[in-house]
Amino acid sequence: MIVKNFDKPVTFLKGGVHPSHRKELTSGKPIEVCPLPDSVTIPLQQHIGAPCKSIVEKGQEVKAGQKIGESDAYCHSPVHSSVNGTVKSIGPQLHTCGLKIEAIVIDVNKEDDAVEKLKPLDNDAQPEDIIKRVKDAGLAGMGGAAFPTHVKLSPPKEKPIETVLINGCECEPYITCDHRQMLEMSDELVDGLKLIMKAVSAKRAYIGIEDNKRDAIVVLREKTKAYDNIGVAALVAKFPQGSEKQLIEAVSNKQVPSGGLPADVGYLVQNVGTTIAIHKAVREGLPLIERAVTVSGEGVKVPKNLLVRLGTPIDHLLKVAGGLVGEYNSIIAGGPMTGFVQTSLDAPIIKG
């Protein structure tokens, strides 16, 4: 099966808006490793589905990568400590959604940088092995929806997946962390895509990238040119091009039924960050304890792209970015189109 690149940018037919991109603030800035904060707050629900329950106690020493929350429910993602340290408290804490959610607060031991990992899987790992590893590593969609990734990789048998579509649109203004990951972690992205295709027995795949990220399109076309069944689709830069139903329509001219899912038309859509996290979980045994984050806006002194441990407070990120300057209207977790205005800078960075 030969899959061709989309040279002329495509898009969905009806609707969409064209906000100012404002990506020039950070699009040229490589991802930096964010220094560890003094403490992290790990919510026990960072996913769609059943909340986790703590499996650690106050005063307990924990290791980075150690599972600290889980559930018996199928639709959940276990949570892991993102740092080495001591459990300070367990109870309701402010979440970026604005509500108080049961969470584990950990005082960080900055002198210990070891990470507890799972055993990497062999190249001959079967689909069920990949899916189990994705679950054990606590993966949930990192594009915002936070749907448990192992559930997404397990569609009903009557709805087989023919095409995997990687969402590299990043259509929200300001945000550039996925753009930077496509440039800096392209090999990991392609390998994660191949693992997804194997897990769901997909015949073909596309990586969809908006045309305001031409460098990422060029890099990933080079990285995928050896694969006849993987293509790169250039897409018109407009919002909400990255919404999965609009993305599927742009690439395939197929419309997901109202109230339906991508699997209804044979598609599975996965975010860039999640795809790279699948590579890390399978090849390196790394649980989901960190994510790339863009800290940007005209009110930020030194806008940056950062690799951040989960649970890091927003206030810490702003300090790493030089603090706030001038006037600003609000501080938003997520994109300005769909994110949540924050009432406290104590809220933590989470999987989504």
mmCIF file of C-alpha atoms in Angstrom:
data_model
loop_
_atom_site.group_PDB
_atom_site.id
_atom_site.type_symbol
_atom_site.label_atom_id
_atom_site.label_comp_id
_atom_site.label_asym_id
_atom_site.label_seq_id
_atom_site.Cartn_x
_atom_site.Cartn_y
_atom_site.Cartn_z
ATOM 1 C CA MET A 1 0.000 0.000 0.000
ATOM 2 C CA ILE A 2 1.568 3.276 -1.131
ATOM 3 C CA VAL A 3 0.609 6.410 0.795
ATOM 4 C CA LYS A 4 1.480 9.736 -0.817
ATOM 5 C CA ASN A 5 2.222 13.049 0.867
ATOM 6 C CA PHE A 6 -0.294 15.879 0.601
ATOM 7 C CA ASP A 7 1.711 18.644 -1.069
ATOM 8 C CA LYS A 8 -1.124 21.158 -1.313
ATOM 9 C CA PRO A 9 -2.455 22.063 2.161
ATOM 10 C CA VAL A 10 -5.891 20.590 2.833
ATOM 11 C CA THR A 11 -8.549 21.465 5.389
ATOM 12 C CA PHE A 12 -12.096 20.745 6.540
ATOM 13 C CA LEU A 13 -14.808 22.409 4.476
ATOM 14 C CA LYS A 14 -17.087 24.372 6.795
ATOM 15 C CA GLY A 15 -16.236 26.849 9.517
ATOM 16 C CA GLY A 16 -13.030 27.643 11.308
ATOM 17 C CA VAL A 17 -11.398 30.882 12.425
ATOM 18 C CA HIS A 18 -7.992 32.471 11.938
ATOM 19 C CA PRO A 19 -6.662 33.874 15.229
ATOM 20 C CA SER A 20 -3.188 35.418 15.283
ATOM 21 C CA HIS A 21 -0.737 32.542 15.677
ATOM 22 C CA ARG A 22 1.738 34.327 18.001
ATOM 23 C CA LYS A 23 4.003 31.297 17.765
ATOM 24 C CA GLU A 24 7.094 33.320 16.887
ATOM 25 C CA LEU A 25 7.629 33.928 20.618
ATOM 26 C CA THR A 26 8.795 30.319 21.115
ATOM 27 C CA SER A 27 8.794 28.392 17.811
ATOM 28 C CA GLY A 28 12.551 28.849 17.418
ATOM 29 C CA LYS A 29 13.382 27.940 21.014
ATOM 30 C CA PRO A 30 14.545 24.358 21.700
ATOM 31 C CA ILE A 31 12.997 22.471 24.601
ATOM 32 C CA GLU A 32 14.863 23.019 27.881
ATOM 33 C CA VAL A 33 14.741 20.699 30.894
ATOM 34 C CA CYS A 34 12.862 22.536 33.631
ATOM 35 C CA PRO A 35 14.616 22.576 37.031
ATOM 36 C CA LEU A 36 12.778 20.607 39.705
ATOM 37 C CA PRO A 37 10.451 22.536 42.035
ATOM 38 C CA ASP A 38 10.512 22.187 45.819
ATOM 39 C CA SER A 39 7.328 20.107 45.726
ATOM 40 C CA VAL A 40 4.941 18.561 43.212
ATOM 41 C CA THR A 41 1.195 17.964 43.386
ATOM 42 C CA ILE A 42 0.080 14.801 41.576
ATOM 43 C CA PRO A 43 -3.720 14.691 41.026
ATOM 44 C CA LEU A 44 -5.146 11.181 41.221
ATOM 45 C CA GLN A 45 -7.357 11.915 38.229
ATOM 46 C CA GLN A 46 -5.539 13.244 35.176
ATOM 47 C CA HIS A 47 -7.633 11.298 32.686
ATOM 48 C CA ILE A 48 -11.160 10.646 31.473
ATOM 49 C CA GLY A 49 -12.593 7.737 33.451
ATOM 50 C CA ALA A 50 -12.430 6.437 37.006
ATOM 51 C CA PRO A 51 -10.198 8.320 39.457
ATOM 52 C CA CYS A 52 -7.241 6.533 40.978
ATOM 53 C CA LYS A 53 -6.826 5.811 44.679
ATOM 54 C CA SER A 54 -3.589 6.477 46.502
ATOM 55 C CA ILE A 55 -1.433 3.411 47.174
ATOM 56 C CA VAL A 56 1.102 5.372 49.252
ATOM 57 C CA GLU A 57 0.896 6.997 52.690
ATOM 58 C CA LYS A 58 1.860 10.322 54.220
ATOM 59 C CA GLY A 59 5.528 10.301 55.191
ATOM 60 C CA GLN A 60 6.426 7.536 52.737
ATOM 61 C CA GLU A 61 9.546 7.839 50.577
ATOM 62 C CA VAL A 62 8.744 7.506 46.862
ATOM 63 C CA LYS A 63 10.842 7.169 43.729
ATOM 64 C CA ALA A 64 10.442 8.911 40.385
ATOM 65 C CA GLY A 65 8.544 6.481 38.154
ATOM 66 C CA GLN A 66 6.959 4.628 41.083
ATOM 67 C CA LYS A 67 3.235 3.937 40.771
ATOM 68 C CA ILE A 68 1.423 5.894 43.503
ATOM 69 C CA GLY A 69 -2.215 5.721 42.348
ATOM 70 C CA GLU A 70 -4.349 3.131 40.576
ATOM 71 C CA SER A 71 -7.910 1.884 40.089
ATOM 72 C CA ASP A 72 -9.643 -1.442 39.395
ATOM 73 C CA ALA A 73 -11.688 0.202 36.622
ATOM 74 C CA TYR A 74 -10.806 -0.533 32.994
ATOM 75 C CA CYS A 75 -11.073 3.109 31.909
ATOM 76 C CA HIS A 76 -8.370 4.773 33.967
ATOM 77 C CA SER A 77 -4.674 5.579 33.817
ATOM 78 C CA PRO A 78 -2.448 4.858 36.815
ATOM 79 C CA VAL A 79 -0.397 7.771 38.128
ATOM 80 C CA HIS A 80 3.278 7.713 39.023
ATOM 81 C CA SER A 81 5.490 9.888 41.152
ATOM 82 C CA SER A 82 7.358 12.296 38.895
ATOM 83 C CA VAL A 83 10.117 12.877 41.464
ATOM 84 C CA ASN A 84 12.101 11.284 44.259
ATOM 85 C CA GLY A 85 10.929 12.575 47.606
ATOM 86 C CA THR A 86 8.622 12.247 50.594
ATOM 87 C CA VAL A 87 4.821 12.225 50.573
ATOM 88 C CA LYS A 88 3.819 15.410 52.400
ATOM 89 C CA SER A 89 0.032 15.067 52.225
ATOM 90 C CA ILE A 90 -2.846 13.282 50.498
ATOM 91 C CA GLY A 91 -6.111 15.154 50.000
ATOM 92 C CA PRO A 92 -8.008 17.673 47.867
ATOM 93 C CA GLN A 93 -5.803 20.110 45.941
ATOM 94 C CA LEU A 94 -6.530 22.680 43.274
ATOM 95 C CA HIS A 95 -6.555 21.247 39.749
ATOM 96 C CA THR A 96 -6.020 23.282 36.559
ATOM 97 C CA CYS A 97 -9.726 22.742 35.757
ATOM 98 C CA GLY A 98 -10.542 24.984 38.741
ATOM 99 C CA LEU A 99 -11.870 22.241 41.007
ATOM 100 C CA LYS A 100 -10.251 20.578 43.988
ATOM 101 C CA ILE A 101 -9.225 17.006 43.177
ATOM 102 C CA GLU A 102 -7.743 14.326 45.434
ATOM 103 C CA ALA A 103 -3.981 14.589 45.000
ATOM 104 C CA ILE A 104 -0.633 13.523 46.450
ATOM 105 C CA VAL A 105 1.800 16.301 47.424
ATOM 106 C CA ILE A 106 5.460 15.253 47.412
ATOM 107 C CA ASP A 107 8.426 17.185 48.817
ATOM 108 C CA VAL A 108 11.197 16.839 46.242
ATOM 109 C CA ASN A 109 14.634 15.360 46.934
ATOM 110 C CA LYS A 110 16.631 17.337 44.377
ATOM 111 C CA GLU A 111 19.819 15.397 45.114
ATOM 112 C CA ASP A 112 18.364 12.146 43.742
ATOM 113 C CA ASP A 113 17.755 12.162 39.978
ATOM 114 C CA ALA A 114 17.266 8.397 39.489
ATOM 115 C CA VAL A 115 14.075 7.257 37.716
ATOM 116 C CA GLU A 116 12.420 3.877 38.325
ATOM 117 C CA LYS A 117 11.682 2.336 34.920
ATOM 118 C CA LEU A 118 9.839 -0.663 33.558
ATOM 119 C CA LYS A 119 11.755 -3.258 31.540
ATOM 120 C CA PRO A 120 11.964 -2.175 27.870
ATOM 121 C CA LEU A 121 10.042 -4.430 25.473
ATOM 122 C CA ASP A 122 11.735 -6.414 22.721
ATOM 123 C CA ASN A 123 11.260 -5.573 19.050
ATOM 124 C CA ASP A 124 9.039 -8.641 18.682
ATOM 125 C CA ALA A 125 6.539 -7.359 21.279
ATOM 126 C CA GLN A 126 3.005 -8.284 20.257
ATOM 127 C CA PRO A 127 0.063 -5.841 20.082
ATOM 128 C CA GLU A 128 -1.250 -6.966 23.459
ATOM 129 C CA ASP A 129 2.212 -6.380 24.991
ATOM 130 C CA ILE A 130 2.338 -2.838 23.626
ATOM 131 C CA ILE A 131 -1.156 -2.032 24.890
ATOM 132 C CA LYS A 132 -0.411 -3.447 28.356
ATOM 133 C CA ARG A 133 2.803 -1.429 28.549
ATOM 134 C CA VAL A 134 0.949 1.743 27.567
ATOM 135 C CA LYS A 135 -1.506 1.123 30.404
ATOM 136 C CA ASP A 136 1.154 0.248 32.983
ATOM 137 C CA ALA A 137 3.080 3.410 32.054
ATOM 138 C CA GLY A 138 0.024 5.557 32.804
ATOM 139 C CA LEU A 139 -0.374 7.080 29.344
ATOM 140 C CA ALA A 140 -3.319 9.363 28.681
ATOM 141 C CA GLY A 141 -3.892 11.698 25.757
ATOM 142 C CA MET A 142 -1.526 14.654 26.116
ATOM 143 C CA GLY A 143 -3.369 16.923 23.699
ATOM 144 C CA GLY A 144 -5.914 17.970 26.308
ATOM 145 C CA ALA A 145 -8.663 15.338 26.297
ATOM 146 C CA ALA A 146 -6.599 12.931 28.454
ATOM 147 C CA PHE A 147 -8.405 9.802 27.251
ATOM 148 C CA PRO A 148 -6.609 6.667 28.575
ATOM 149 C CA THR A 149 -4.326 5.619 25.726
ATOM 150 C CA HIS A 150 -4.663 1.865 26.253
ATOM 151 C CA VAL A 151 -8.434 2.209 25.799
ATOM 152 C CA LYS A 152 -7.972 4.154 22.559
ATOM 153 C CA LEU A 153 -5.625 1.397 21.322
ATOM 154 C CA SER A 154 -8.332 -1.220 22.000
ATOM 155 C CA PRO A 155 -11.230 -0.387 19.645
ATOM 156 C CA PRO A 156 -14.183 -2.772 19.309
ATOM 157 C CA LYS A 157 -13.468 -5.698 16.965
ATOM 158 C CA GLU A 158 -16.380 -4.634 14.761
ATOM 159 C CA LYS A 159 -14.636 -1.283 14.173
ATOM 160 C CA PRO A 160 -11.152 -2.134 12.872
ATOM 161 C CA ILE A 161 -8.622 0.688 12.515
ATOM 162 C CA GLU A 162 -7.306 1.086 8.986
ATOM 163 C CA THR A 163 -5.546 4.455 9.350
ATOM 164 C CA VAL A 164 -3.601 6.063 12.179
ATOM 165 C CA LEU A 165 -3.498 9.856 12.084
ATOM 166 C CA ILE A 166 -0.947 11.757 14.154
ATOM 167 C CA ASN A 167 -2.212 15.202 15.120
ATOM 168 C CA GLY A 168 0.692 17.604 14.624
ATOM 169 C CA CYS A 169 -1.555 20.585 13.872
ATOM 170 C CA GLU A 170 -1.087 22.482 17.137
ATOM 171 C CA CYS A 171 -3.712 24.989 15.992
ATOM 172 C CA GLU A 172 -3.949 26.868 19.315
ATOM 173 C CA PRO A 173 -2.169 30.248 19.301
ATOM 174 C CA TYR A 174 1.131 30.576 21.218
ATOM 175 C CA ILE A 175 1.682 26.840 21.849
ATOM 176 C CA THR A 176 4.792 25.384 20.139
ATOM 177 C CA CYS A 177 5.870 22.411 22.272
ATOM 178 C CA ASP A 178 4.520 19.845 19.770
ATOM 179 C CA HIS A 179 6.235 21.734 16.942
ATOM 180 C CA ARG A 180 9.532 21.543 18.803
ATOM 181 C CA GLN A 181 9.033 17.842 19.591
ATOM 182 C CA MET A 182 8.447 17.115 15.893
ATOM 183 C CA LEU A 183 11.764 18.788 15.121
ATOM 184 C CA GLU A 184 13.804 17.520 18.051
ATOM 185 C CA MET A 185 12.290 14.049 18.583
ATOM 186 C CA SER A 186 11.292 13.071 15.047
ATOM 187 C CA ASP A 187 12.822 9.574 15.274
ATOM 188 C CA GLU A 188 10.967 8.897 18.520
ATOM 189 C CA LEU A 189 7.743 10.183 16.957
ATOM 190 C CA VAL A 190 8.018 7.921 13.916
ATOM 191 C CA ASP A 191 8.859 4.902 16.083
ATOM 192 C CA GLY A 192 5.894 5.645 18.361
ATOM 193 C CA LEU A 193 3.684 5.850 15.274
ATOM 194 C CA LYS A 194 4.897 2.451 14.084
ATOM 195 C CA LEU A 195 4.154 0.989 17.521
ATOM 196 C CA ILE A 196 0.599 2.377 17.355
ATOM 197 C CA MET A 197 0.123 0.901 13.880
ATOM 198 C CA LYS A 198 1.304 -2.473 15.150
ATOM 199 C CA ALA A 199 -0.921 -2.300 18.229
ATOM 200 C CA VAL A 200 -4.097 -1.709 16.172
ATOM 201 C CA SER A 201 -3.049 -3.541 12.955
ATOM 202 C CA ALA A 202 -3.436 -0.368 10.877
ATOM 203 C CA LYS A 203 -2.555 -0.496 7.192
ATOM 204 C CA ARG A 204 -1.503 3.136 6.771
ATOM 205 C CA ALA A 205 -0.755 6.334 8.636
ATOM 206 C CA TYR A 206 -0.522 10.082 8.139
ATOM 207 C CA ILE A 207 1.126 12.808 10.174
ATOM 208 C CA GLY A 208 -0.970 15.968 9.837
ATOM 209 C CA ILE A 209 0.932 19.264 10.236
ATOM 210 C CA GLU A 210 -0.313 22.803 9.650
ATOM 211 C CA ASP A 211 1.518 24.729 6.945
ATOM 212 C CA ASN A 212 2.837 27.325 9.394
ATOM 213 C CA LYS A 213 5.294 24.619 10.511
ATOM 214 C CA ARG A 214 7.011 23.972 7.172
ATOM 215 C CA ASP A 215 10.262 22.912 8.837
ATOM 216 C CA ALA A 216 8.454 20.089 10.682
ATOM 217 C CA ILE A 217 6.796 18.985 7.428
ATOM 218 C CA VAL A 218 10.195 18.817 5.715
ATOM 219 C CA VAL A 219 11.839 16.916 8.598
ATOM 220 C CA LEU A 220 9.096 14.318 8.922
ATOM 221 C CA ARG A 221 8.811 13.745 5.177
ATOM 222 C CA GLU A 222 12.513 12.942 5.219
ATOM 223 C CA LYS A 223 12.105 10.636 8.240
ATOM 224 C CA THR A 224 9.180 8.738 6.672
ATOM 225 C CA LYS A 225 10.317 8.532 3.047
ATOM 226 C CA ALA A 226 11.437 4.907 3.514
ATOM 227 C CA TYR A 227 7.891 3.837 4.476
ATOM 228 C CA ASP A 228 5.359 3.328 1.684
ATOM 229 C CA ASN A 229 2.457 3.285 4.152
ATOM 230 C CA ILE A 230 3.246 6.516 6.075
ATOM 231 C CA GLY A 231 2.631 9.975 4.633
ATOM 232 C CA VAL A 232 2.777 13.574 5.824
ATOM 233 C CA ALA A 233 -0.260 15.766 5.178
ATOM 234 C CA ALA A 234 0.201 19.532 4.988
ATOM 235 C CA LEU A 235 -2.860 21.282 6.416
ATOM 236 C CA VAL A 236 -4.219 24.817 6.269
ATOM 237 C CA ALA A 237 -3.421 26.714 9.475
ATOM 238 C CA LYS A 238 -6.756 27.541 11.078
ATOM 239 C CA PHE A 239 -8.623 26.747 14.265
ATOM 240 C CA PRO A 240 -9.863 24.059 15.060
ATOM 241 C CA GLN A 241 -7.802 22.137 12.479
ATOM 242 C CA GLY A 242 -6.452 19.955 15.306
ATOM 243 C CA SER A 243 -9.894 18.800 16.441
ATOM 244 C CA GLU A 244 -9.888 15.120 15.516
ATOM 245 C CA LYS A 245 -13.145 15.125 13.550
ATOM 246 C CA GLN A 246 -12.064 18.136 11.492
ATOM 247 C CA LEU A 247 -8.614 16.619 11.028
ATOM 248 C CA ILE A 248 -10.047 13.350 9.731
ATOM 249 C CA GLU A 249 -12.297 15.222 7.303
ATOM 250 C CA ALA A 250 -9.361 17.286 6.019
ATOM 251 C CA VAL A 251 -7.204 14.229 5.325
ATOM 252 C CA SER A 252 -9.818 11.730 4.155
ATOM 253 C CA ASN A 253 -13.001 13.662 3.230
ATOM 254 C CA LYS A 254 -14.766 11.301 5.640
ATOM 255 C CA GLN A 255 -17.059 12.668 8.331
ATOM 256 C CA VAL A 256 -17.256 11.052 11.742
ATOM 257 C CA PRO A 257 -20.972 10.555 12.532
ATOM 258 C CA SER A 258 -22.529 12.953 15.025
ATOM 259 C CA GLY A 259 -21.956 11.462 18.462
ATOM 260 C CA GLY A 260 -19.563 8.933 16.958
ATOM 261 C CA LEU A 261 -15.850 8.225 17.247
ATOM 262 C CA PRO A 262 -12.988 8.141 14.716
ATOM 263 C CA ALA A 263 -13.122 4.327 14.831
ATOM 264 C CA ASP A 264 -16.535 4.563 13.146
ATOM 265 C CA VAL A 265 -14.709 5.561 9.941
ATOM 266 C CA GLY A 266 -11.656 3.373 10.520
ATOM 267 C CA TYR A 267 -9.402 6.076 11.996
ATOM 268 C CA LEU A 268 -7.421 6.463 15.201
ATOM 269 C CA VAL A 269 -6.037 9.915 16.046
ATOM 270 C CA GLN A 270 -3.140 10.391 18.427
ATOM 271 C CA ASN A 271 -1.339 13.477 19.704
ATOM 272 C CA VAL A 272 2.379 14.113 19.037
ATOM 273 C CA GLY A 273 3.361 14.107 22.716
ATOM 274 C CA THR A 274 1.414 10.918 23.414
ATOM 275 C CA THR A 275 3.012 9.171 20.433
ATOM 276 C CA ILE A 276 6.496 10.040 21.699
ATOM 277 C CA ALA A 277 5.479 8.895 25.202
ATOM 278 C CA ILE A 278 4.468 5.525 23.698
ATOM 279 C CA HIS A 279 7.974 5.195 22.246
ATOM 280 C CA LYS A 280 9.520 6.028 25.636
ATOM 281 C CA ALA A 281 7.250 3.615 27.514
ATOM 282 C CA VAL A 282 7.897 0.694 25.148
ATOM 283 C CA ARG A 283 11.541 1.241 24.176
ATOM 284 C CA GLU A 284 12.856 2.818 27.396
ATOM 285 C CA GLY A 285 10.355 1.634 30.024
ATOM 286 C CA LEU A 286 9.650 5.232 31.081
ATOM 287 C CA PRO A 287 6.289 5.859 32.784
ATOM 288 C CA LEU A 288 4.514 9.127 32.009
ATOM 289 C CA ILE A 289 6.164 11.466 34.521
ATOM 290 C CA GLU A 290 6.973 14.474 32.315
ATOM 291 C CA ARG A 291 5.686 16.439 29.351
ATOM 292 C CA ALA A 292 6.710 19.286 27.076
ATOM 293 C CA VAL A 293 5.059 22.618 27.910
ATOM 294 C CA THR A 294 5.133 26.030 26.242
ATOM 295 C CA VAL A 295 5.264 29.000 28.628
ATOM 296 C CA SER A 296 4.420 31.972 26.444
ATOM 297 C CA GLY A 297 2.563 35.237 26.061
ATOM 298 C CA GLU A 298 3.380 38.922 25.961
ATOM 299 C CA GLY A 299 3.230 38.971 29.763
ATOM 300 C CA VAL A 300 6.063 36.424 30.108
ATOM 301 C CA LYS A 301 9.569 37.864 30.338
ATOM 302 C CA VAL A 302 11.430 34.992 28.613
ATOM 303 C CA PRO A 303 8.962 32.673 26.794
ATOM 304 C CA LYS A 304 10.227 29.083 26.677
ATOM 305 C CA ASN A 305 9.501 25.489 25.732
ATOM 306 C CA LEU A 306 10.180 23.291 28.749
ATOM 307 C CA LEU A 307 10.315 19.578 29.586
ATOM 308 C CA VAL A 308 8.452 19.572 32.890
ATOM 309 C CA ARG A 309 7.869 16.935 35.562
ATOM 310 C CA LEU A 310 4.164 16.366 36.147
ATOM 311 C CA GLY A 311 2.848 18.063 39.261
ATOM 312 C CA THR A 312 5.100 21.109 38.888
ATOM 313 C CA PRO A 313 3.214 24.266 39.950
ATOM 314 C CA ILE A 314 2.485 26.894 37.303
ATOM 315 C CA ASP A 315 4.197 29.466 39.515
ATOM 316 C CA HIS A 316 7.490 27.557 39.188
ATOM 317 C CA LEU A 317 7.257 27.559 35.383
ATOM 318 C CA LEU A 318 6.676 31.300 35.329
ATOM 319 C CA LYS A 319 9.739 31.856 37.515
ATOM 320 C CA VAL A 320 11.847 29.683 35.185
ATOM 321 C CA ALA A 321 10.566 31.848 32.309
ATOM 322 C CA GLY A 322 11.781 35.016 34.031
ATOM 323 C CA GLY A 323 8.507 35.958 35.688
ATOM 324 C CA LEU A 324 5.660 38.176 34.540
ATOM 325 C CA VAL A 325 6.162 41.611 33.014
ATOM 326 C CA GLY A 326 3.907 44.499 32.032
ATOM 327 C CA GLU A 327 0.172 44.021 31.876
ATOM 328 C CA TYR A 328 -1.608 40.746 31.189
ATOM 329 C CA ASN A 329 -5.258 39.766 31.156
ATOM 330 C CA SER A 330 -5.141 36.208 32.467
ATOM 331 C CA ILE A 331 -3.022 33.112 32.964
ATOM 332 C CA ILE A 332 -4.371 30.145 31.047
ATOM 333 C CA ALA A 333 -3.575 26.431 31.318
ATOM 334 C CA GLY A 334 -3.922 25.061 27.795
ATOM 335 C CA GLY A 335 -4.447 27.136 24.671
ATOM 336 C CA PRO A 336 -6.195 30.517 24.727
ATOM 337 C CA MET A 337 -9.045 29.069 22.635
ATOM 338 C CA THR A 338 -9.918 26.088 24.838
ATOM 339 C CA GLY A 339 -7.817 26.381 27.998
ATOM 340 C CA PHE A 340 -8.797 27.191 31.577
ATOM 341 C CA VAL A 341 -8.184 30.571 33.193
ATOM 342 C CA GLN A 342 -6.300 29.985 36.443
ATOM 343 C CA THR A 343 -7.338 31.422 39.786
ATOM 344 C CA SER A 344 -4.153 30.267 41.538
ATOM 345 C CA LEU A 345 -0.583 29.691 40.404
ATOM 346 C CA ASP A 346 -0.387 26.664 42.741
ATOM 347 C CA ALA A 347 -2.252 24.511 40.180
ATOM 348 C CA PRO A 348 0.015 21.774 38.751
ATOM 349 C CA ILE A 349 1.036 20.691 35.274
ATOM 350 C CA ILE A 350 -0.839 17.473 34.415
ATOM 351 C CA LYS A 351 -0.737 14.826 31.650
ATOM 352 C CA GLY A 352 -3.173 16.678 29.388
#
